[in-house]
JSON list of C-alpha atoms in Angstrom, two decimals:
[
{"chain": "A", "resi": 14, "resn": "UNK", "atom": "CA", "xyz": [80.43, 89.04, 112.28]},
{"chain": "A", "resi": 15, "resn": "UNK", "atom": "CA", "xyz": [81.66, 92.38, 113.86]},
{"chain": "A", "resi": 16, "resn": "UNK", "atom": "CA", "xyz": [81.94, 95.69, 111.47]},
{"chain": "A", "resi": 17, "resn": "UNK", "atom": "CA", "xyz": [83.62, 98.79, 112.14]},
{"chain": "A", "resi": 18, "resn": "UNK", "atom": "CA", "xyz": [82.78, 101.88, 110.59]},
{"chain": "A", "resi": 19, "resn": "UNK", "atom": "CA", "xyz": [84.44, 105.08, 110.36]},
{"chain": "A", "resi": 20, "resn": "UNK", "atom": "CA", "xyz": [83.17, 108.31, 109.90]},
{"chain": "A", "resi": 21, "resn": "UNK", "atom": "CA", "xyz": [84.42, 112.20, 110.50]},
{"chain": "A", "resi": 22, "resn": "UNK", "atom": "CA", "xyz": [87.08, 112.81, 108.24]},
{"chain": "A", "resi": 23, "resn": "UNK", "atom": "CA", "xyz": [87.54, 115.24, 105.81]},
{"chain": "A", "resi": 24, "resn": "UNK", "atom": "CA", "xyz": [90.25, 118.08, 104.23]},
{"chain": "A", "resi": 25, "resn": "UNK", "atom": "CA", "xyz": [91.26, 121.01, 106.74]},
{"chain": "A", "resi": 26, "resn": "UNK", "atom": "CA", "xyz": [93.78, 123.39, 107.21]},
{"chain": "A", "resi": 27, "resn": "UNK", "atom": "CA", "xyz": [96.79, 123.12, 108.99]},
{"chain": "A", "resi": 28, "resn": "UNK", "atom": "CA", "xyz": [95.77, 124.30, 112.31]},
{"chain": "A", "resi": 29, "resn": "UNK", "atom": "CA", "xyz": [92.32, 123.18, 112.35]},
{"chain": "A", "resi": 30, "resn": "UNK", "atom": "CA", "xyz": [90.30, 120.57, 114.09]},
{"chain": "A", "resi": 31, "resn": "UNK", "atom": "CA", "xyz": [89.19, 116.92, 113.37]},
{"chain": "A", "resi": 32, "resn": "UNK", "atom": "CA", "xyz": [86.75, 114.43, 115.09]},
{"chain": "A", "resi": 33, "resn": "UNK", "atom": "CA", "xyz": [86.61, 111.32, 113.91]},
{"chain": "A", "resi": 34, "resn": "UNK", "atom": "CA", "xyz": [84.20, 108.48, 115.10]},
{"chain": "A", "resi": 35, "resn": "UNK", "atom": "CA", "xyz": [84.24, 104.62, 114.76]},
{"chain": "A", "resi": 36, "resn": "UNK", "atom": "CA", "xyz": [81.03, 102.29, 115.74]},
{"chain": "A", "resi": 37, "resn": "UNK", "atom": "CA", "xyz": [81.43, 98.68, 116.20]},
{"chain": "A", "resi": 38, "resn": "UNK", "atom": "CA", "xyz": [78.50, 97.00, 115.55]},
{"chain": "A", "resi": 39, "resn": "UNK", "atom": "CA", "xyz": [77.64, 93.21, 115.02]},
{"chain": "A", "resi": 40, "resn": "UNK", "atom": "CA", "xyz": [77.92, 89.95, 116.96]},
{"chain": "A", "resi": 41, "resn": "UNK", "atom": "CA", "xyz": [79.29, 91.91, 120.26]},
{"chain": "A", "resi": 42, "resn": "UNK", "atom": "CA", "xyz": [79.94, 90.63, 123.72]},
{"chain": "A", "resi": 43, "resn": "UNK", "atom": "CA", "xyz": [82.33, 93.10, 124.75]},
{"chain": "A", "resi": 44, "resn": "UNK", "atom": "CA", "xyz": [84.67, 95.53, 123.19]},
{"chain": "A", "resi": 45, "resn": "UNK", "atom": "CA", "xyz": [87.84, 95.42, 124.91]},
{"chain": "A", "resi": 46, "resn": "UNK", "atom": "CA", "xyz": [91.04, 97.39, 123.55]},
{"chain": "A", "resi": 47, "resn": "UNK", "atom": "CA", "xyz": [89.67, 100.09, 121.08]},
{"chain": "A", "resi": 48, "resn": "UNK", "atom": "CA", "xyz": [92.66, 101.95, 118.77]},
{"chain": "A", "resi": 49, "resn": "UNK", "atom": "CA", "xyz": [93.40, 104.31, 115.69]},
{"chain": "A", "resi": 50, "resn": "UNK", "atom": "CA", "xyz": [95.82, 103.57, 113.35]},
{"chain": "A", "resi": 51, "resn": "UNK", "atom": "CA", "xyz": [96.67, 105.92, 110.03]},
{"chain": "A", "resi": 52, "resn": "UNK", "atom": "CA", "xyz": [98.84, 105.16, 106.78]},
{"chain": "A", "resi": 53, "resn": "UNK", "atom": "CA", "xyz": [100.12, 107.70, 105.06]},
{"chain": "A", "resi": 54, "resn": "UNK", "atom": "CA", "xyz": [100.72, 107.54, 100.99]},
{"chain": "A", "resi": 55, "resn": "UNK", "atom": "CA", "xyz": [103.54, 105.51, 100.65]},
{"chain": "A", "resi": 56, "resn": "UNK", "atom": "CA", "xyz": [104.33, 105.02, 104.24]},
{"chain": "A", "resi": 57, "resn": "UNK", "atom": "CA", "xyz": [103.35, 101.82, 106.74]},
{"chain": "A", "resi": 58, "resn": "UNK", "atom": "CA", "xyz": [100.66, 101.51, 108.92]},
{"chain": "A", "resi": 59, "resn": "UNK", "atom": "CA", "xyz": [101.32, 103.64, 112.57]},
{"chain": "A", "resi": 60, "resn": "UNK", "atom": "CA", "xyz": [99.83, 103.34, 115.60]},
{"chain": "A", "resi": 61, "resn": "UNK", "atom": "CA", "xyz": [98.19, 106.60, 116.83]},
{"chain": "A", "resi": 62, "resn": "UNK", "atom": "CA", "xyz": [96.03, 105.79, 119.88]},
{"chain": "A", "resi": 63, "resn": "UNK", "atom": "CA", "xyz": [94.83, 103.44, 122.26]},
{"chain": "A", "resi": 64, "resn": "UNK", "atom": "CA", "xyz": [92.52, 102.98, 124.81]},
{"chain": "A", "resi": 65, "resn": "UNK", "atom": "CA", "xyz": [91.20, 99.84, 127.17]},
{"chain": "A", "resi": 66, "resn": "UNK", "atom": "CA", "xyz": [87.73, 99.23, 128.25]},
{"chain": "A", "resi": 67, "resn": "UNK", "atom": "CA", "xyz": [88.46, 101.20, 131.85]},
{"chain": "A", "resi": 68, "resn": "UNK", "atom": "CA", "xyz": [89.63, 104.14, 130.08]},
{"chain": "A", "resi": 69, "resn": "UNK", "atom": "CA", "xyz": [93.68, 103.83, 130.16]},
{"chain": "A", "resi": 70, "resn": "UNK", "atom": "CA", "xyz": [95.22, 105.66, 127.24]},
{"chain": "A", "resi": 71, "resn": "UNK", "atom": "CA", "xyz": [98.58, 105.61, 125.38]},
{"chain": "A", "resi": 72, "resn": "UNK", "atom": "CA", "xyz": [99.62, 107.83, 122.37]},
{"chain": "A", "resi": 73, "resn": "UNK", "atom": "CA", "xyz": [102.02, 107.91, 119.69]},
{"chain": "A", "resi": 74, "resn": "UNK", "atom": "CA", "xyz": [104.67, 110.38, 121.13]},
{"chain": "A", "resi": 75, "resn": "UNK", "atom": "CA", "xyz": [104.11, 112.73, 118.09]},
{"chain": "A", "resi": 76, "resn": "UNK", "atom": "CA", "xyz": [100.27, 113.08, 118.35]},
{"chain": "A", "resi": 77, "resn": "UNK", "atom": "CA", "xyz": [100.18, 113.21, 122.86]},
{"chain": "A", "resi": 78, "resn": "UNK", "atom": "CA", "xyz": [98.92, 116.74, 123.38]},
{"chain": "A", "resi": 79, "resn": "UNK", "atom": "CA", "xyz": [97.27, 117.06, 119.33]},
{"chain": "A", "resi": 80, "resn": "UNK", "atom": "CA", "xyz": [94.92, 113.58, 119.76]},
{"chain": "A", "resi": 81, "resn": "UNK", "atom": "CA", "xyz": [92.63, 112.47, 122.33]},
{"chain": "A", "resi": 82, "resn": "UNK", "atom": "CA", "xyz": [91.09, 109.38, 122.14]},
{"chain": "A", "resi": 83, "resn": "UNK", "atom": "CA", "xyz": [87.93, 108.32, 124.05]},
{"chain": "A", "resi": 84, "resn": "UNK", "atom": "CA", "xyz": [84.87, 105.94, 124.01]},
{"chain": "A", "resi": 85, "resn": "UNK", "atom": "CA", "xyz": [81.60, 104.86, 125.01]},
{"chain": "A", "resi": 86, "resn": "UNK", "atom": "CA", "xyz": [81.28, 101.15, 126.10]},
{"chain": "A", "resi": 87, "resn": "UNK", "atom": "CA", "xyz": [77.86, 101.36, 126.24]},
{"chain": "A", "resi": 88, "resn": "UNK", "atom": "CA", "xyz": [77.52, 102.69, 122.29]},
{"chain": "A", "resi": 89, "resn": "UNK", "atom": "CA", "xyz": [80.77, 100.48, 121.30]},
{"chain": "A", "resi": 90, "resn": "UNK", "atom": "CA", "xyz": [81.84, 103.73, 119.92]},
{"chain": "A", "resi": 91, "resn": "UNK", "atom": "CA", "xyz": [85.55, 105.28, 119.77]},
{"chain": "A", "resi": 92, "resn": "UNK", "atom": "CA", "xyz": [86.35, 108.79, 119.39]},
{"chain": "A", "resi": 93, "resn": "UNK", "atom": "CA", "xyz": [89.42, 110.43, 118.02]},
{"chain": "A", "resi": 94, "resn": "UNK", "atom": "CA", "xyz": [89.99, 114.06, 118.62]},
{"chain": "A", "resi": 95, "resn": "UNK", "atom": "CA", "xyz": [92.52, 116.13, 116.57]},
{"chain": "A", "resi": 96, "resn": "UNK", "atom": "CA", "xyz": [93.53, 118.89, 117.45]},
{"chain": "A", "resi": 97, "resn": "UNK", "atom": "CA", "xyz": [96.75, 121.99, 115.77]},
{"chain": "A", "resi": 98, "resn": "UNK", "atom": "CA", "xyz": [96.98, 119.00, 112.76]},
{"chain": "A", "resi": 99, "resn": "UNK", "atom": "CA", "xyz": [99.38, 119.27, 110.11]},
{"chain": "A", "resi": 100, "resn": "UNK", "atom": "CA", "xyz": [100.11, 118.65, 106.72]},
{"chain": "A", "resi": 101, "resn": "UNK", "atom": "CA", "xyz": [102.55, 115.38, 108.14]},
{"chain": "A", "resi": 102, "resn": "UNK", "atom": "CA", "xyz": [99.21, 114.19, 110.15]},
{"chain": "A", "resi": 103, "resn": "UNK", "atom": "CA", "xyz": [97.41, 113.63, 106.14]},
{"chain": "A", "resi": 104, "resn": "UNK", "atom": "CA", "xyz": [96.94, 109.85, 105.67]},
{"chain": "A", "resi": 105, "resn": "UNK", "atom": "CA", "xyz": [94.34, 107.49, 105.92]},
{"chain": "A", "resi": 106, "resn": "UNK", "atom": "CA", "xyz": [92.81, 106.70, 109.80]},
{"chain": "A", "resi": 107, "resn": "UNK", "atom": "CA", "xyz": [91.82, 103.21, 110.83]},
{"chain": "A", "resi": 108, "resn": "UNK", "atom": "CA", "xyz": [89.96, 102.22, 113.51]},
{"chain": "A", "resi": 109, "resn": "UNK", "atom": "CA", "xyz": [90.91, 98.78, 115.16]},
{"chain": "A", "resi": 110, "resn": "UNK", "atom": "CA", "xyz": [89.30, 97.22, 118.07]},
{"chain": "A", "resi": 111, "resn": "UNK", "atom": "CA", "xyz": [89.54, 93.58, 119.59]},
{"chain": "A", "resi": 112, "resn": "UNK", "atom": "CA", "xyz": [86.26, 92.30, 120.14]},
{"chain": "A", "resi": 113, "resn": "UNK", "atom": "CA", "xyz": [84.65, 89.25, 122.24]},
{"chain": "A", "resi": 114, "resn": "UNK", "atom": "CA", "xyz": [82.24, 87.39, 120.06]},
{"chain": "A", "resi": 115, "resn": "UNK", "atom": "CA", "xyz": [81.13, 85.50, 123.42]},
{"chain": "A", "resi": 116, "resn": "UNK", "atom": "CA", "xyz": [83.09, 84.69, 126.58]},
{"chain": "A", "resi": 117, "resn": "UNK", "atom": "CA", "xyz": [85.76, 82.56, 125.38]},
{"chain": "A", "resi": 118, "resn": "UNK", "atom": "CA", "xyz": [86.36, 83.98, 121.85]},
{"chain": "A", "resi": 119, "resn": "UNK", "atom": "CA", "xyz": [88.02, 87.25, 120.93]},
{"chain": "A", "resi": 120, "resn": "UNK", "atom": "CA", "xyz": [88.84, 88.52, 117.29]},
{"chain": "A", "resi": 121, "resn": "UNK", "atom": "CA", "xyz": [90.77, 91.78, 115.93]},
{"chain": "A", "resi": 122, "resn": "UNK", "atom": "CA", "xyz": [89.15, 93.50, 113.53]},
{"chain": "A", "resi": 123, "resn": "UNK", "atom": "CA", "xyz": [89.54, 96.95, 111.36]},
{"chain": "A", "resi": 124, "resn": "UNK", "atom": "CA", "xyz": [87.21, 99.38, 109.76]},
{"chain": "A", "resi": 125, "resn": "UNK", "atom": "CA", "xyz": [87.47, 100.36, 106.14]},
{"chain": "A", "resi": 126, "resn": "UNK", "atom": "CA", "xyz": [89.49, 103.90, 107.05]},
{"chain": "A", "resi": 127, "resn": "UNK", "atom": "CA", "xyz": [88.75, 107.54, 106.48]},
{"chain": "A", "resi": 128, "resn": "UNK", "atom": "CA", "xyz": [90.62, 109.84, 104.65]},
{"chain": "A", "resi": 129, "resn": "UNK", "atom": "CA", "xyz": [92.24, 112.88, 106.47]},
{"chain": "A", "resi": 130, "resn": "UNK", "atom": "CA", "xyz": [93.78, 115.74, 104.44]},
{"chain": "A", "resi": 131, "resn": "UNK", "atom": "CA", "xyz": [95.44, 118.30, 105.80]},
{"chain": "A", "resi": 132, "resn": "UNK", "atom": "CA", "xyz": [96.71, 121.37, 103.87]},
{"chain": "A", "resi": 133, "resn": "UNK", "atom": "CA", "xyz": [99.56, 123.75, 104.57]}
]
């Protein structure tokens, strides 16, 4: 079994800074793609980052130049850095990550999310 766990949110300003953190812990061969999703009240899950076990990187074309995400294979651990947020950026942040069990098996799973206010 494979658990993700959030941690790092909070409420800020608008303007302000965010960091938030997700370990992967568990049954773990290897971590491959690592991502952060958010949900906003009332709205559908979005995509906000990803990242690939070498490092490649895609964004959400509203958060590229705000977010950075990064990780640390060796600590299974995912990073997302927010920076200039804004009130639209309030929702709650998931961390997702597909990870090999062993060499032949590979699951998705999600973290229980962490709440990110931000006020205007």
């Amino acid at each position: 079994q494979v658990h993700l766990v959030e941690s790092g949110g909070g409420s800020v300003q608008a303007g302000e800074s965010l960091r938030l953190s997700c370990v992967a812990s568990g049954f773990i061969y290897k971590v491959n793609n690592m991502a952060w999703h958010r949900q906003a009240p009332g709205k559908q899950r979005e995509l906000v980052a990803t990242i690939t076990s070498g490092g490649i990187t895609t964004y959400a074309d509203s958060m590229e130049g705000r977010f950075v995400i990064s990780r640390d294979n060796a600590k299974n651990t995912v990073w997302l850095q927010m920076d200039s947020l804004k009130a639209g950026d309030t929702a709650v942040y998931y961390c997702n990550a597909d990870v090999q069990v062993n060499r032949k098996y590979e699951c998705n799973n999600w973290g229980q999310g962490t709440q990110v206010t931000v006020s205007s």
